[in-house]
Tab-separated table of C-alpha atoms in Angstrom:
chain	number	residue	atom	x	y	z
A	1	MET	CA	17.437	7.374	-13.389
A	2	ALA	CA	15.818	8.150	-10.037
A	3	VAL	CA	12.598	6.332	-9.087
A	4	LEU	CA	10.096	9.183	-8.674
A	5	PRO	CA	6.392	8.786	-7.806
A	6	SER	CA	3.864	9.643	-10.524
A	7	PRO	CA	2.248	13.035	-9.737
A	8	GLU	CA	-1.125	11.389	-8.984
A	9	ALA	CA	0.325	8.580	-6.791
A	10	GLY	CA	-1.288	8.147	-3.337
A	11	THR	CA	0.597	7.953	-0.033
A	12	THR	CA	1.365	4.216	-0.182
A	13	ALA	CA	2.571	4.323	-3.782
A	14	THR	CA	4.718	7.372	-2.960
A	15	ILE	CA	6.284	5.632	0.050
A	16	LEU	CA	7.015	2.571	-2.099
A	17	ALA	CA	8.616	4.762	-4.773
A	18	GLY	CA	10.843	6.169	-2.008
A	19	VAL	CA	11.830	2.674	-0.854
A	20	ARG	CA	12.631	1.654	-4.427
A	21	GLN	CA	14.661	4.828	-4.973
A	22	ALA	CA	16.670	4.092	-1.802
A	23	TRP	CA	17.384	0.575	-3.043
A	24	SER	CA	18.491	1.782	-6.450
A	25	SER	CA	20.985	4.255	-4.950
A	26	VAL	CA	24.617	3.715	-3.998
A	27	PHE	CA	23.718	4.553	-0.395
A	28	VAL	CA	22.257	1.079	0.102
A	29	TYR	CA	25.720	-0.426	-0.437
A	30	VAL	CA	27.359	2.343	1.576
A	31	LEU	CA	25.015	1.689	4.523
A	32	ILE	CA	25.304	-2.086	4.315
A	33	GLY	CA	29.105	-1.811	4.292
A	34	THR	CA	29.206	0.753	7.101
A	35	TYR	CA	26.842	-1.218	9.310
A	36	VAL	CA	28.696	-4.493	8.708
A	37	GLY	CA	31.476	-2.645	10.528
A	38	VAL	CA	29.168	-1.368	13.272
A	39	GLY	CA	27.615	-4.853	13.680
A	40	ALA	CA	31.010	-6.527	13.999
A	41	LEU	CA	32.013	-3.927	16.599
A	42	ALA	CA	28.810	-4.492	18.632
A	43	HIS	CA	29.403	-8.254	18.513
A	44	ASP	CA	33.035	-7.938	19.604
A	45	PHE	CA	32.062	-5.726	22.542
A	46	GLY	CA	29.346	-8.110	23.748
A	47	PHE	CA	26.128	-6.250	22.892
A	48	SER	CA	23.042	-8.243	21.824
A	49	PHE	CA	21.729	-8.074	18.273
A	50	VAL	CA	18.412	-6.652	19.525
A	51	TRP	CA	20.327	-3.823	21.208
A	52	LEU	CA	22.225	-3.110	17.979
A	53	ALA	CA	19.038	-3.123	15.861
A	54	LEU	CA	17.286	-0.814	18.321
A	55	SER	CA	20.242	1.584	18.376
A	56	THR	CA	20.214	1.752	14.559
A	57	LEU	CA	16.501	2.597	14.639
A	58	ILE	CA	16.514	5.234	17.387
A	59	VAL	CA	20.003	6.748	17.046
A	60	TRP	CA	20.287	6.350	13.235
A	61	ALA	CA	23.750	7.918	13.002
A	62	ALA	CA	26.698	5.596	12.461
A	63	PRO	CA	29.405	7.847	14.015
A	64	ALA	CA	27.342	8.273	17.215
A	65	GLN	CA	26.692	4.520	17.372
A	66	VAL	CA	30.387	3.674	16.988
A	67	ILE	CA	31.251	6.069	19.830
A	68	LEU	CA	28.404	4.767	21.989
A	69	ILE	CA	29.411	1.118	21.536
A	70	SER	CA	33.139	1.614	22.084
A	71	LEU	CA	32.755	3.939	25.078
A	72	LEU	CA	30.046	1.862	26.816
A	73	ALA	CA	32.181	-1.258	26.388
A	74	THR	CA	35.289	0.376	27.824
A	75	GLY	CA	33.347	1.601	30.856
A	76	ALA	CA	33.605	5.351	30.271
A	77	ALA	CA	31.608	7.682	32.523
A	78	MET	CA	28.013	8.184	31.361
A	79	ILE	CA	28.388	11.968	31.139
A	80	GLU	CA	31.530	11.569	29.036
A	81	ILE	CA	29.660	9.295	26.591
A	82	ALA	CA	26.697	11.675	26.356
A	83	VAL	CA	29.026	14.620	25.603
A	84	ALA	CA	30.947	12.675	22.929
A	85	VAL	CA	27.705	11.560	21.249
A	86	THR	CA	26.142	15.007	21.322
A	87	LEU	CA	29.268	16.600	19.791
A	88	THR	CA	29.065	14.308	16.743
A	89	ALA	CA	25.342	15.080	16.472
A	90	VAL	CA	25.637	18.891	16.205
A	91	ARG	CA	25.665	18.510	12.423
A	92	LEU	CA	22.054	17.288	12.535
A	93	LEU	CA	20.710	20.734	13.505
A	94	PRO	CA	21.673	22.648	10.322
A	95	MET	CA	20.782	19.556	8.268
A	96	VAL	CA	17.220	19.510	9.646
A	97	VAL	CA	16.885	23.301	9.249
A	98	SER	CA	17.881	23.169	5.586
A	99	LEU	CA	15.816	20.057	4.796
A	100	LEU	CA	12.387	20.490	6.406
A	101	PRO	CA	11.405	23.694	4.538
A	102	LEU	CA	11.518	21.609	1.339
A	103	MET	CA	8.830	19.333	2.771
A	104	ARG	CA	6.398	21.553	4.582
A	105	THR	CA	3.633	23.579	3.061
A	106	ARG	CA	1.538	26.196	4.873
A	107	GLU	CA	-0.939	23.506	5.949
A	108	THR	CA	1.561	20.852	7.132
A	109	PRO	CA	0.950	20.040	10.825
A	110	THR	CA	4.160	19.763	12.866
A	111	TRP	CA	3.554	16.114	13.840
A	112	ARG	CA	3.912	15.085	10.190
A	113	LEU	CA	7.467	16.479	10.276
A	114	LEU	CA	8.465	14.351	13.283
A	115	LEU	CA	9.391	11.225	11.298
A	116	PRO	CA	11.458	13.039	8.627
A	117	THR	CA	13.166	14.971	11.448
A	118	HIS	CA	14.117	11.750	13.221
A	119	PHE	CA	15.219	10.095	9.961
A	120	THR	CA	17.534	12.977	9.022
A	121	ALA	CA	21.010	11.520	8.471
A	122	ILE	CA	23.670	12.236	5.866
A	123	SER	CA	22.481	9.666	3.305
A	124	MET	CA	18.840	10.716	3.604
A	125	TRP	CA	19.711	14.445	3.606
A	126	VAL	CA	21.820	14.190	0.461
A	127	GLU	CA	19.156	12.223	-1.421
A	128	CYS	CA	16.283	14.467	-0.293
A	129	LEU	CA	18.053	17.701	-1.273
A	130	ARG	CA	18.762	16.147	-4.665
A	131	LEU	CA	15.350	14.613	-5.419
A	132	LEU	CA	12.590	16.402	-3.468
A	133	PRO	CA	12.605	19.592	-5.622
A	134	SER	CA	11.523	17.529	-8.643
A	135	ILE	CA	8.334	16.108	-7.070
A	136	PRO	CA	5.090	17.865	-5.962
A	137	PRO	CA	5.274	19.323	-2.400
A	138	ALA	CA	2.290	17.250	-1.199
A	139	GLN	CA	4.180	13.993	-1.891
A	140	ARG	CA	7.537	14.964	-0.397
A	141	ILE	CA	7.067	13.777	3.216
A	142	ALA	CA	5.796	10.351	2.145
A	143	TYR	CA	8.606	10.011	-0.415
A	144	ALA	CA	11.275	11.036	2.128
A	145	ASN	CA	9.857	8.576	4.688
A	146	GLY	CA	9.879	5.815	2.055
A	147	MET	CA	13.549	6.514	1.267
A	148	SER	CA	14.332	6.490	4.992
A	149	PHE	CA	12.597	3.121	5.480
A	150	GLY	CA	14.619	1.694	2.608
A	151	LEU	CA	17.932	3.092	3.925
A	152	ILE	CA	17.285	1.922	7.513
A	153	ALA	CA	16.408	-1.551	6.195
A	154	ALA	CA	19.792	-1.617	4.408
A	155	ALA	CA	21.546	-0.567	7.632
A	156	GLN	CA	19.739	-3.303	9.592
A	157	ILE	CA	20.753	-5.940	7.019
A	158	GLY	CA	24.363	-4.755	7.190
A	159	GLY	CA	24.245	-4.797	10.997
A	160	PHE	CA	22.881	-8.363	10.959
A	161	VAL	CA	25.588	-9.573	8.575
A	162	GLY	CA	28.319	-7.877	10.588
A	163	PHE	CA	27.001	-9.160	13.899
A	164	TYR	CA	26.659	-12.812	12.899
A	165	LEU	CA	29.084	-13.341	10.021
A	166	ALA	CA	31.819	-10.760	10.058
A	167	ALA	CA	33.104	-11.119	13.605
A	168	ARG	CA	36.934	-11.110	13.561
A	169	LEU	CA	37.333	-9.607	10.132
A	170	PRO	CA	40.831	-9.464	8.639
A	171	ALA	CA	42.374	-6.120	9.672
A	172	VAL	CA	42.565	-4.658	6.148
A	173	LEU	CA	38.915	-5.482	5.477
A	174	ALA	CA	37.835	-3.953	8.786
A	175	ALA	CA	39.779	-0.815	7.804
A	176	ALA	CA	38.109	-0.794	4.381
A	177	LEU	CA	34.649	-0.940	6.017
A	178	LEU	CA	35.513	2.056	8.201
A	179	PHE	CA	36.761	3.900	5.119
A	180	ILE	CA	33.360	3.638	3.361
A	181	THR	CA	31.877	6.450	5.457
A	182	PRO	CA	34.434	9.220	4.712
A	183	MET	CA	34.879	8.098	1.086
A	184	SER	CA	31.170	8.098	0.265
A	185	PHE	CA	30.423	11.317	2.184
A	186	LEU	CA	33.296	13.087	0.439
A	187	ILE	CA	31.816	12.279	-2.961
A	188	SER	CA	28.101	12.547	-2.188
A	189	VAL	CA	28.217	15.890	-0.398
A	190	LEU	CA	30.400	17.378	-3.117
A	191	ARG	CA	28.165	15.928	-5.837
A	192	ASN	CA	25.230	17.698	-4.217
A	193	SER	CA	27.022	21.056	-3.977
A	194	ARG	CA	25.763	22.722	-7.134
A	195	GLU	CA	26.221	26.336	-6.008
A	196	THR	CA	29.696	27.836	-5.717
A	197	PHE	CA	29.160	28.799	-2.061
A	198	GLU	CA	28.403	25.181	-1.169
A	199	LYS	CA	31.610	23.990	-2.836
A	200	LEU	CA	33.445	26.737	-0.955
A	201	ALA	CA	31.870	25.649	2.359
A	202	PHE	CA	32.977	22.086	1.630
A	203	VAL	CA	36.587	23.001	0.835
A	204	LEU	CA	36.759	25.307	3.884
A	205	GLY	CA	35.419	22.498	6.092
A	206	LEU	CA	38.000	20.058	4.696
A	207	VAL	CA	40.802	22.481	5.634
A	208	ILE	CA	39.501	24.024	8.875
A	209	GLY	CA	38.248	20.738	10.390
A	210	PRO	CA	41.615	18.942	10.637
A	211	VAL	CA	43.497	22.152	11.560
A	212	LEU	CA	41.200	22.764	14.546
A	213	ALA	CA	41.218	19.080	15.496
A	214	TYR	CA	45.028	19.031	15.306
A	215	SER	CA	45.212	22.141	17.499
A	216	ALA	CA	42.963	20.313	20.011
A	217	VAL	CA	40.419	23.150	19.955
A	218	ASN	CA	37.279	22.331	21.949
A	219	LEU	CA	34.070	21.827	19.923
A	220	ASP	CA	36.186	21.730	16.756
A	221	LEU	CA	33.370	20.538	14.477
A	222	MET	CA	30.995	23.235	15.670
A	223	TRP	CA	33.609	25.934	14.970
A	224	THR	CA	34.408	24.347	11.615
A	225	GLY	CA	30.747	24.646	10.669
A	226	LEU	CA	30.347	28.199	11.921
A	227	ILE	CA	33.577	29.582	10.420
A	228	GLY	CA	33.392	27.692	7.111
A	229	GLY	CA	29.642	28.134	6.772
A	230	LEU	CA	29.610	31.865	7.574
A	231	LEU	CA	32.548	32.588	5.230
A	232	ALA	CA	30.871	30.681	2.395
A	233	TYR	CA	27.530	32.370	3.069
A	234	GLY	CA	29.240	35.791	3.151
A	235	PHE	CA	30.822	35.004	-0.213
A	236	HIS	CA	27.364	34.137	-1.540
A	237	ARG	CA	25.942	37.491	-0.353
A	238	LEU	CA	28.862	39.401	-1.932
A	239	GLN	CA	28.467	37.526	-5.205
A	240	ARG	CA	24.750	38.266	-5.283
A	241	ALA	CA	25.269	41.948	-4.454
A	242	ARG	CA	27.771	42.232	-7.282
A	243	GLN	CA	25.359	40.626	-9.730
A	244	ALA	CA	22.566	42.976	-8.627
A	245	SER	CA	24.617	46.147	-9.112
B	1	MET	CA	13.968	-8.575	32.897
B	2	THR	CA	16.740	-8.154	35.447
B	3	TRP	CA	18.641	-4.941	36.044
B	4	ALA	CA	21.728	-6.313	34.308
B	5	GLU	CA	19.687	-7.079	31.186
B	6	LEU	CA	17.953	-3.738	31.232
B	7	ALA	CA	20.996	-1.524	31.885
B	8	PRO	CA	22.390	-1.493	28.290
B	9	TYR	CA	18.976	-0.410	26.964
B	10	LEU	CA	18.696	2.323	29.547
B	11	ALA	CA	22.191	3.519	28.604
B	12	LEU	CA	21.225	3.404	24.914
B	13	VAL	CA	18.299	5.757	25.505
B	14	VAL	CA	19.963	8.114	28.015
B	15	VAL	CA	23.487	8.570	26.601
B	16	GLY	CA	22.831	7.443	22.980
B	17	PHE	CA	19.387	8.388	21.756
B	18	LEU	CA	18.722	11.578	23.763
B	19	PRO	CA	22.029	13.468	23.235
B	20	ASN	CA	21.819	12.623	19.523
B	21	GLU	CA	18.130	13.345	18.974
B	22	VAL	CA	18.153	16.688	20.786
B	23	TRP	CA	19.826	18.376	17.775
B	24	ARG	CA	17.233	17.048	15.342
B	25	MET	CA	14.341	18.218	17.531
B	26	LEU	CA	16.037	21.598	18.017
B	27	GLY	CA	16.161	21.854	14.220
B	28	LEU	CA	12.426	21.182	14.054
B	29	VAL	CA	11.801	23.920	16.632
B	30	VAL	CA	13.951	26.404	14.675
B	31	VAL	CA	12.156	25.573	11.413
B	32	ARG	CA	8.752	26.086	13.071
B	33	GLY	CA	9.788	29.588	14.147
B	34	LEU	CA	10.898	30.570	10.644
B	35	ARG	CA	8.620	32.748	8.571
B	36	ASP	CA	10.698	33.928	5.670
B	37	ASP	CA	13.118	31.044	5.598
B	38	SER	CA	15.081	31.389	2.376
B	39	GLU	CA	18.185	33.166	3.749
B	40	LEU	CA	18.488	31.098	6.917
B	41	ILE	CA	18.163	27.892	4.896
B	42	LEU	CA	21.078	28.926	2.703
B	43	LEU	CA	23.153	29.701	5.795
B	44	ALA	CA	22.144	26.384	7.424
B	45	ARG	CA	23.092	24.584	4.238
B	46	ALA	CA	26.514	26.246	4.176
B	47	ILE	CA	27.104	25.368	7.859
B	48	ALA	CA	25.925	21.773	7.422
B	49	THR	CA	28.159	21.360	4.368
B	50	ALA	CA	31.216	22.748	6.213
B	51	ILE	CA	30.575	20.478	9.237
B	52	LEU	CA	30.183	17.410	7.014
B	53	ALA	CA	33.452	18.261	5.260
B	54	GLY	CA	35.077	18.591	8.694
B	55	VAL	CA	33.700	15.171	9.691
B	56	VAL	CA	35.045	13.619	6.475
B	57	ALA	CA	38.501	15.166	6.926
B	58	LYS	CA	38.678	14.117	10.581
B	59	LEU	CA	37.671	10.543	9.755
B	60	ILE	CA	40.484	10.400	7.182
B	61	PHE	CA	43.243	12.280	9.054
B	62	PHE	CA	42.457	11.150	12.610
B	63	SER	CA	41.089	7.651	12.003
B	64	THR	CA	40.172	5.306	14.822
B	65	GLY	CA	39.989	1.521	15.121
B	66	ALA	CA	41.259	-0.697	12.314
B	67	LEU	CA	41.562	2.235	9.889
B	68	ALA	CA	44.168	3.887	12.152
B	69	ALA	CA	46.567	1.017	11.338
B	70	ILE	CA	46.708	2.124	7.675
B	71	PRO	CA	49.320	4.911	7.171
B	72	VAL	CA	47.747	8.365	6.845
B	73	TRP	CA	49.215	9.037	3.394
B	74	ILE	CA	47.530	5.884	2.064
B	75	ARG	CA	44.202	7.023	3.511
B	76	VAL	CA	44.579	10.481	1.964
B	77	GLY	CA	45.812	9.047	-1.345
B	78	ALA	CA	42.913	6.607	-1.543
B	79	ALA	CA	40.413	9.404	-0.831
B	80	LEU	CA	41.970	11.598	-3.545
B	81	GLY	CA	42.058	8.668	-5.982
B	82	GLY	CA	38.398	7.912	-5.313
B	83	PHE	CA	37.511	11.542	-5.784
B	84	PHE	CA	39.311	11.810	-9.134
B	85	ALA	CA	37.712	8.547	-10.268
B	86	PHE	CA	34.323	10.086	-9.464
B	87	ILE	CA	35.184	13.129	-11.630
B	88	ALA	CA	36.676	11.060	-14.441
B	89	ILE	CA	34.087	8.255	-14.613
B	90	ARG	CA	30.903	10.174	-15.524
B	91	ARG	CA	30.525	11.604	-11.988
B	92	SER	CA	29.545	8.139	-10.763
B	93	MET	CA	29.539	7.899	-6.970
B	94	LEU	CA	29.764	4.099	-7.110
B	95	ALA	CA	32.916	4.274	-9.266
B	96	GLY	CA	34.490	6.791	-6.884
B	97	VAL	CA	33.759	4.745	-3.759
B	98	LEU	CA	34.954	1.495	-5.392
B	99	VAL	CA	38.231	3.020	-6.628
B	100	GLY	CA	38.870	4.663	-3.226
B	101	GLU	CA	38.176	1.404	-1.398
B	102	GLY	CA	40.320	-0.568	-3.868
B	103	LEU	CA	43.273	1.799	-3.410
B	104	LEU	CA	42.956	1.634	0.377
B	105	ILE	CA	42.884	-2.186	0.400
B	106	LEU	CA	45.840	-2.439	-2.016
B	107	GLY	CA	47.828	0.115	-0.041
B	108	GLY	CA	46.912	-1.570	3.231
B	109	LEU	CA	47.951	-5.017	1.982
B	110	TYR	CA	51.203	-3.746	0.498
B	111	PHE	CA	52.397	-1.638	3.426
B	112	HIS	CA	50.932	-3.568	6.316
């Protein structure tokens, strides 16, 4: 089903296989839909299309972009915006740490990891964890970059459509566009959780996240990750110890 | 370019790009320092998964913008419906997202 490069494919062919894989995945529709919403928001708040396209390229995280656009437009203090953006971005750290080791070999220079590091986002992370193990290590960076190019292109198309065509969407449709992100993440992250401890981490996050947010705990997402992640990892260690004995 | 034209781009870089990118680059630094990485990767994966679940739950329970106008029980019901559709229809992500979206739109139209 997935478009994988042939084992002897060169860099260009591997990148193209990545682009084609991105465009044959559901994430293309998810990103187009999500960014139609982001584009409409940017238009309503008076940003230029060039600004929107640049923000998609260099921020490449829809939740951070939504916060950035709404807070800049309402004249919030710069420090307040930076803090809000950085809090949504904490998730990127453990994502990068769990993804890059799949791509690097002993000889990989660090600069070759810069692009995949920048491109790390939920859609790309989910697809890479799923597909990279089945291709040769030497091709993985090129393949991941190809997928990222394809996914960013989809986001840019969605942003364009939203900016120029979808301004003043009917309320229910605007709500449906915002619902694409949680709905697709819910399914895709769970689909990727093959091990029991990952499923456990997911369920714990679903429960702990809203409880902490409701209790107005500071840095609620960071604590959700640490508590849920450590409990799930501890369960994994226990399970393994029991199997070993 | 005048200052007024330049200001949004400056803001984009300083309060958008940098506070977001710092976590990715920190991840790269951590990975570079790893020698035997297998255990830390598992832990990072568990933490990332829990955070993503927290993000999903917050987006559904504490929605903002147009989604906030849809009652919370419709949002939760649509998410559950989409999830069960994913399980029932050959673990197809597309089917799950479409059913979830369909339920949300129907619920939104009916109770709006």
